[in-house]
PDB file of C-alpha atoms in Angstrom:
ATOM      1  CA  UNK A 211      11.278   3.430 -18.667  1.00  0.00           C
ATOM      2  CA  UNK A 212      11.827  -0.014 -21.323  1.00  0.00           C
ATOM      3  CA  UNK A 213      13.893  -1.494 -18.456  1.00  0.00           C
ATOM      4  CA  UNK A 214      11.667  -0.522 -15.274  1.00  0.00           C
ATOM      5  CA  UNK A 215       7.939  -0.726 -16.608  1.00  0.00           C
ATOM      6  CA  UNK A 216       7.819  -4.090 -17.983  1.00  0.00           C
ATOM      7  CA  UNK A 217       9.340  -5.148 -14.342  1.00  0.00           C
ATOM      8  CA  UNK A 218       6.551  -3.429 -12.441  1.00  0.00           C
ATOM      9  CA  UNK A 219       3.593  -4.810 -14.983  1.00  0.00           C
ATOM     10  CA  UNK A 220       4.572  -8.093 -14.702  1.00  0.00           C
ATOM     11  CA  UNK A 221       4.807  -7.763 -10.736  1.00  0.00           C
ATOM     12  CA  UNK A 222       1.395  -6.103 -11.055  1.00  0.00           C
ATOM     13  CA  UNK A 223       0.052  -9.114 -13.427  1.00  0.00           C
ATOM     14  CA  UNK A 224       1.584 -11.648 -10.750  1.00  0.00           C
ATOM     15  CA  UNK A 225      -0.436  -9.953  -7.706  1.00  0.00           C
ATOM     16  CA  UNK A 226      -3.550  -8.077  -8.724  1.00  0.00           C
ATOM     17  CA  UNK A 227      -4.087  -9.600 -12.133  1.00  0.00           C
ATOM     18  CA  UNK A 228      -4.814 -12.893 -10.778  1.00  0.00           C
ATOM     19  CA  UNK A 229      -8.150 -14.388  -9.739  1.00  0.00           C
ATOM     20  CA  UNK A 230      -9.810 -11.163  -9.989  1.00  0.00           C
ATOM     21  CA  UNK A 231     -13.846 -10.513  -9.233  1.00  0.00           C
ATOM     22  CA  UNK A 232     -16.333  -9.713 -11.415  1.00  0.00           C
ATOM     23  CA  UNK A 233     -14.284 -10.651 -14.651  1.00  0.00           C
ATOM     24  CA  UNK A 234     -13.058  -6.584 -13.717  1.00  0.00           C
ATOM     25  CA  UNK A 235      -9.566  -5.991 -15.143  1.00  0.00           C
ATOM     26  CA  UNK A 236      -7.009  -3.917 -12.991  1.00  0.00           C
ATOM     27  CA  UNK A 237      -6.653  -0.896 -14.669  1.00  0.00           C
ATOM     28  CA  UNK A 238      -2.939   0.104 -14.867  1.00  0.00           C
ATOM     29  CA  UNK A 239      -2.228   3.886 -15.322  1.00  0.00           C
ATOM     30  CA  UNK A 240       0.721   6.000 -15.362  1.00  0.00           C
ATOM     31  CA  UNK A 241       1.245   9.797 -13.738  1.00  0.00           C
ATOM     32  CA  UNK A 242       4.541   9.949 -16.054  1.00  0.00           C
ATOM     33  CA  UNK A 243       2.123  10.023 -18.932  1.00  0.00           C
ATOM     34  CA  UNK A 244       0.395  13.093 -17.742  1.00  0.00           C
ATOM     35  CA  UNK A 245       3.449  15.042 -16.346  1.00  0.00           C
ATOM     36  CA  UNK A 246       6.400  13.617 -17.194  1.00  0.00           C
ATOM     37  CA  UNK A 247       9.185  11.641 -14.809  1.00  0.00           C
ATOM     38  CA  UNK A 248       8.991  13.421 -11.515  1.00  0.00           C
ATOM     39  CA  UNK A 249      11.706  11.769 -10.075  1.00  0.00           C
ATOM     40  CA  UNK A 250      11.463  11.780  -6.054  1.00  0.00           C
ATOM     41  CA  UNK A 251       7.805  13.218  -6.479  1.00  0.00           C
ATOM     42  CA  UNK A 252       6.441  10.363  -8.528  1.00  0.00           C
ATOM     43  CA  UNK A 253       4.842   8.993  -5.142  1.00  0.00           C
ATOM     44  CA  UNK A 254       3.280  11.453  -4.290  1.00  0.00           C
ATOM     45  CA  UNK A 255       1.923  12.550  -7.420  1.00  0.00           C
ATOM     46  CA  UNK A 256       0.700   9.374  -8.013  1.00  0.00           C
ATOM     47  CA  UNK A 257      -1.167   9.574  -4.835  1.00  0.00           C
ATOM     48  CA  UNK A 258      -2.967  12.890  -5.660  1.00  0.00           C
ATOM     49  CA  UNK A 259      -4.156  11.620  -9.528  1.00  0.00           C
ATOM     50  CA  UNK A 260      -5.697   8.783  -7.584  1.00  0.00           C
ATOM     51  CA  UNK A 261      -7.240  10.736  -4.846  1.00  0.00           C
ATOM     52  CA  UNK A 262      -8.613  12.902  -7.566  1.00  0.00           C
ATOM     53  CA  UNK A 263      -9.980  10.136  -9.547  1.00  0.00           C
ATOM     54  CA  UNK A 264     -11.456   8.647  -6.665  1.00  0.00           C
ATOM     55  CA  UNK A 265     -13.362  12.373  -6.236  1.00  0.00           C
ATOM     56  CA  UNK A 266     -14.035  12.756  -9.689  1.00  0.00           C
ATOM     57  CA  UNK A 267     -15.117   9.455 -10.138  1.00  0.00           C
ATOM     58  CA  UNK A 268     -13.092   8.606 -13.318  1.00  0.00           C
ATOM     59  CA  UNK A 269     -10.042   6.864 -14.178  1.00  0.00           C
ATOM     60  CA  UNK A 270      -8.001   9.422 -16.400  1.00  0.00           C
ATOM     61  CA  UNK A 271      -6.389   7.571 -19.667  1.00  0.00           C
ATOM     62  CA  UNK A 272      -2.608   7.333 -19.580  1.00  0.00           C
ATOM     63  CA  UNK A 273      -1.333   9.571 -22.409  1.00  0.00           C
ATOM     64  CA  UNK A 274       0.852   8.108 -25.487  1.00  0.00           C
ATOM     65  CA  UNK A 275       0.032   4.696 -23.978  1.00  0.00           C
ATOM     66  CA  UNK A 276      -1.814   3.234 -27.068  1.00  0.00           C
ATOM     67  CA  UNK A 277       0.495   0.286 -27.706  1.00  0.00           C
ATOM     68  CA  UNK A 278       1.047  -1.780 -24.460  1.00  0.00           C
ATOM     69  CA  UNK A 279       4.758  -3.197 -24.308  1.00  0.00           C
ATOM     70  CA  UNK A 280       5.835  -6.327 -26.057  1.00  0.00           C
ATOM     71  CA  UNK A 281       8.168  -6.706 -23.204  1.00  0.00           C
ATOM     72  CA  UNK A 282       4.834  -7.751 -21.138  1.00  0.00           C
ATOM     73  CA  UNK A 283       2.849 -11.287 -20.900  1.00  0.00           C
ATOM     74  CA  UNK A 284      -0.573  -9.151 -21.154  1.00  0.00           C
ATOM     75  CA  UNK A 285      -2.040 -12.610 -21.253  1.00  0.00           C
ATOM     76  CA  UNK A 286      -0.541 -13.792 -18.120  1.00  0.00           C
ATOM     77  CA  UNK A 287      -3.176 -11.909 -15.595  1.00  0.00           C
ATOM     78  CA  UNK A 288      -6.266  -9.454 -15.687  1.00  0.00           C
ATOM     79  CA  UNK A 289      -4.185  -6.142 -16.288  1.00  0.00           C
ATOM     80  CA  UNK A 290      -5.209  -3.588 -18.775  1.00  0.00           C
ATOM     81  CA  UNK A 291      -3.552  -0.061 -19.914  1.00  0.00           C
ATOM     82  CA  UNK A 292      -6.057   3.055 -19.193  1.00  0.00           C
ATOM     83  CA  UNK A 293      -6.307   3.689 -23.209  1.00  0.00           C
ATOM     84  CA  UNK A 294      -8.962   5.361 -22.587  1.00  0.00           C
ATOM     85  CA  UNK A 295     -10.805   7.554 -19.576  1.00  0.00           C
ATOM     86  CA  UNK A 296     -13.150   5.251 -17.831  1.00  0.00           C
ATOM     87  CA  UNK A 297     -15.714   6.308 -15.581  1.00  0.00           C
ATOM     88  CA  UNK A 298     -15.268   4.709 -11.826  1.00  0.00           C
ATOM     89  CA  UNK A 299     -18.625   5.015  -9.752  1.00  0.00           C
ATOM     90  CA  UNK A 300     -19.065   4.599  -6.357  1.00  0.00           C
ATOM     91  CA  UNK A 301     -20.551   1.132  -5.804  1.00  0.00           C
ATOM     92  CA  UNK A 302     -22.672  -0.245  -3.110  1.00  0.00           C
ATOM     93  CA  UNK A 303     -21.178  -3.367  -2.239  1.00  0.00           C
ATOM     94  CA  UNK A 304     -17.578  -2.526  -3.062  1.00  0.00           C
ATOM     95  CA  UNK A 305     -14.949  -0.262  -2.156  1.00  0.00           C
ATOM     96  CA  UNK A 306     -13.106   1.410  -4.832  1.00  0.00           C
ATOM     97  CA  UNK A 307      -9.201   1.332  -4.254  1.00  0.00           C
ATOM     98  CA  UNK A 308      -6.150   2.320  -6.235  1.00  0.00           C
ATOM     99  CA  UNK A 309      -2.322   1.435  -5.827  1.00  0.00           C
ATOM    100  CA  UNK A 310       0.168   3.213  -6.465  1.00  0.00           C
ATOM    101  CA  UNK A 311       3.778   2.402  -6.866  1.00  0.00           C
ATOM    102  CA  UNK A 312       7.108   4.286  -6.772  1.00  0.00           C
ATOM    103  CA  UNK A 313       9.911   2.710  -8.232  1.00  0.00           C
ATOM    104  CA  UNK A 314      12.273   5.207  -8.304  1.00  0.00           C
ATOM    105  CA  UNK A 315      15.662   7.231  -7.750  1.00  0.00           C
ATOM    106  CA  UNK A 316      18.631   5.025  -6.190  1.00  0.00           C
ATOM    107  CA  UNK A 317      16.259   2.051  -5.552  1.00  0.00           C
ATOM    108  CA  UNK A 318      13.364   3.213  -3.828  1.00  0.00           C
ATOM    109  CA  UNK A 319      10.611   0.982  -3.731  1.00  0.00           C
ATOM    110  CA  UNK A 320       7.040   2.295  -2.496  1.00  0.00           C
ATOM    111  CA  UNK A 321       3.681   1.079  -3.202  1.00  0.00           C
ATOM    112  CA  UNK A 322       0.325   2.207  -1.183  1.00  0.00           C
ATOM    113  CA  UNK A 323      -3.191   1.355  -1.511  1.00  0.00           C
ATOM    114  CA  UNK A 324      -5.464   3.926  -1.124  1.00  0.00           C
ATOM    115  CA  UNK A 325      -9.219   3.422  -0.317  1.00  0.00           C
ATOM    116  CA  UNK A 326     -12.351   5.822  -1.251  1.00  0.00           C
ATOM    117  CA  UNK A 327     -13.404   7.496   2.287  1.00  0.00           C
ATOM    118  CA  UNK A 328     -17.161   6.399   3.053  1.00  0.00           C
ATOM    119  CA  UNK A 329     -20.042   8.162   1.592  1.00  0.00           C
ATOM    120  CA  UNK A 330     -20.453  11.353   3.516  1.00  0.00           C
ATOM    121  CA  UNK A 331     -23.912  11.598   5.431  1.00  0.00           C
ATOM    122  CA  UNK A 332     -26.302  14.232   3.913  1.00  0.00           C
ATOM    123  CA  UNK A 333     -25.552  17.492   5.385  1.00  0.00           C
ATOM    124  CA  UNK A 334     -28.192  18.752   8.399  1.00  0.00           C
ATOM    125  CA  UNK A 335     -29.806  21.838   7.261  1.00  0.00           C
ATOM    126  CA  UNK A 336     -28.309  24.152   9.467  1.00  0.00           C
ATOM    127  CA  UNK A 337     -30.630  26.287  12.224  1.00  0.00           C
ATOM    128  CA  UNK A 338     -31.525  29.729  10.979  1.00  0.00           C
ATOM    129  CA  UNK A 339     -31.554  32.268  13.752  1.00  0.00           C
ATOM    130  CA  UNK A 340     -34.989  32.358  15.907  1.00  0.00           C
ATOM    131  CA  UNK A 341     -34.693  36.295  15.841  1.00  0.00           C
ATOM    132  CA  UNK A 342     -33.867  38.863  13.444  1.00  0.00           C
ATOM    133  CA  UNK A 343     -30.522  40.285  13.933  1.00  0.00           C
ATOM    134  CA  UNK A 344     -30.743  44.102  14.695  1.00  0.00           C
ATOM    135  CA  UNK A 345     -27.766  44.936  13.108  1.00  0.00           C
ATOM    136  CA  UNK A 346     -26.071  43.080  10.142  1.00  0.00           C
ATOM    137  CA  UNK A 347     -22.332  45.005   9.515  1.00  0.00           C
ATOM    138  CA  UNK A 348     -21.665  44.980   5.931  1.00  0.00           C
ATOM    139  CA  UNK A 349     -17.943  45.970   5.058  1.00  0.00           C
ATOM    140  CA  UNK A 350     -17.048  47.664   2.111  1.00  0.00           C
ATOM    141  CA  UNK A 351     -13.355  48.517   0.797  1.00  0.00           C
ATOM    142  CA  UNK A 352     -11.646  50.192  -1.773  1.00  0.00           C
ATOM    143  CA  UNK A 353      -8.233  51.452  -3.265  1.00  0.00           C
ATOM    144  CA  UNK A 354      -9.534  55.019  -3.190  1.00  0.00           C
ATOM    145  CA  UNK A 355     -12.284  57.119  -1.315  1.00  0.00           C
ATOM    146  CA  UNK A 356     -13.812  57.398  -4.825  1.00  0.00           C
ATOM    147  CA  UNK A 357     -13.492  53.521  -5.452  1.00  0.00           C
ATOM    148  CA  UNK A 358     -14.924  52.886  -1.948  1.00  0.00           C
ATOM    149  CA  UNK A 359     -17.905  55.484  -3.094  1.00  0.00           C
ATOM    150  CA  UNK A 360     -18.174  53.832  -5.949  1.00  0.00           C
ATOM    151  CA  UNK A 361     -18.631  50.405  -4.395  1.00  0.00           C
ATOM    152  CA  UNK A 362     -21.028  51.139  -1.802  1.00  0.00           C
ATOM    153  CA  UNK A 363     -23.305  52.417  -4.620  1.00  0.00           C
ATOM    154  CA  UNK A 364     -22.978  49.197  -6.744  1.00  0.00           C
ATOM    155  CA  UNK A 365     -23.767  47.411  -3.379  1.00  0.00           C
ATOM    156  CA  UNK A 366     -26.952  49.445  -2.766  1.00  0.00           C
ATOM    157  CA  UNK A 367     -28.068  48.930  -6.474  1.00  0.00           C
ATOM    158  CA  UNK A 368     -27.862  45.446  -6.119  1.00  0.00           C
ATOM    159  CA  UNK A 369     -29.809  45.388  -3.030  1.00  0.00           C
ATOM    160  CA  UNK A 370     -32.688  47.514  -4.379  1.00  0.00           C
ATOM    161  CA  UNK A 371     -32.417  45.178  -7.304  1.00  0.00           C
ATOM    162  CA  UNK A 372     -32.775  41.864  -5.768  1.00  0.00           C
ATOM    163  CA  UNK A 373     -34.768  42.970  -2.125  1.00  0.00           C
ATOM    164  CA  UNK A 374     -34.805  38.911  -1.406  1.00  0.00           C
ATOM    165  CA  UNK A 375     -31.529  39.087  -0.566  1.00  0.00           C
ATOM    166  CA  UNK A 376     -30.712  38.109   3.458  1.00  0.00           C
ATOM    167  CA  UNK A 377     -28.817  40.896   5.442  1.00  0.00           C
ATOM    168  CA  UNK A 378     -26.718  37.937   6.933  1.00  0.00           C
ATOM    169  CA  UNK A 379     -25.992  36.369   3.758  1.00  0.00           C
ATOM    170  CA  UNK A 380     -24.728  39.650   1.971  1.00  0.00           C
ATOM    171  CA  UNK A 381     -22.481  40.474   5.543  1.00  0.00           C
ATOM    172  CA  UNK A 382     -20.793  37.066   5.358  1.00  0.00           C
ATOM    173  CA  UNK A 383     -20.254  37.396   1.327  1.00  0.00           C
ATOM    174  CA  UNK A 384     -18.547  41.327   1.879  1.00  0.00           C
ATOM    175  CA  UNK A 385     -16.773  39.993   5.016  1.00  0.00           C
ATOM    176  CA  UNK A 386     -15.553  37.237   3.587  1.00  0.00           C
ATOM    177  CA  UNK A 387     -15.208  36.992  -0.241  1.00  0.00           C
ATOM    178  CA  UNK A 388     -14.014  40.602  -0.832  1.00  0.00           C
ATOM    179  CA  UNK A 389     -10.191  41.970  -0.696  1.00  0.00           C
ATOM    180  CA  UNK A 390      -9.294  43.970   2.385  1.00  0.00           C
ATOM    181  CA  UNK A 391      -8.303  47.368   0.911  1.00  0.00           C
ATOM    182  CA  UNK A 392      -7.266  50.471   2.008  1.00  0.00           C
ATOM    183  CA  UNK A 393     -10.014  52.724   2.430  1.00  0.00           C
ATOM    184  CA  UNK A 394     -12.966  51.122   4.264  1.00  0.00           C
ATOM    185  CA  UNK A 395     -16.373  51.451   5.414  1.00  0.00           C
TER     186      UNK A 395
END
């Protein structure tokens, strides 16, 4: 907004825009430019946007914000508008953080700092059963008896074509990745 945005930008310039390490500016974006003014949901929408930015390792550009407001003294600190999408990779010695401000309805004022989660440790390979399972259920379903029979025929053809398939993997895929319909086998 004409009134609120300059106030918010000046506050950011005065706090986070001063004495920045390594010459990196504070990148300023807005959820409003992406989805409009979300009223009471502005804060949570901003949090979602920043969590996704951390996950995707990208700062999304602010749409329709090519020209910085002349009502803000941009030279008073190291704050720049996100006019283009920027890479935001993980760093070894510096944790990525983002601030989300919500200055909204009836004078509400909230600010939260979001910090990236520690890097996940590499997954340990799952242990395979030491013995072969004697029976592995393969569950099928269909909307009719004919559809169920056709599903079974497709499964047989698939397994014959790919004999290297693990019976356990096929069983898990069938049990968890398929709809449970009226006719079952």
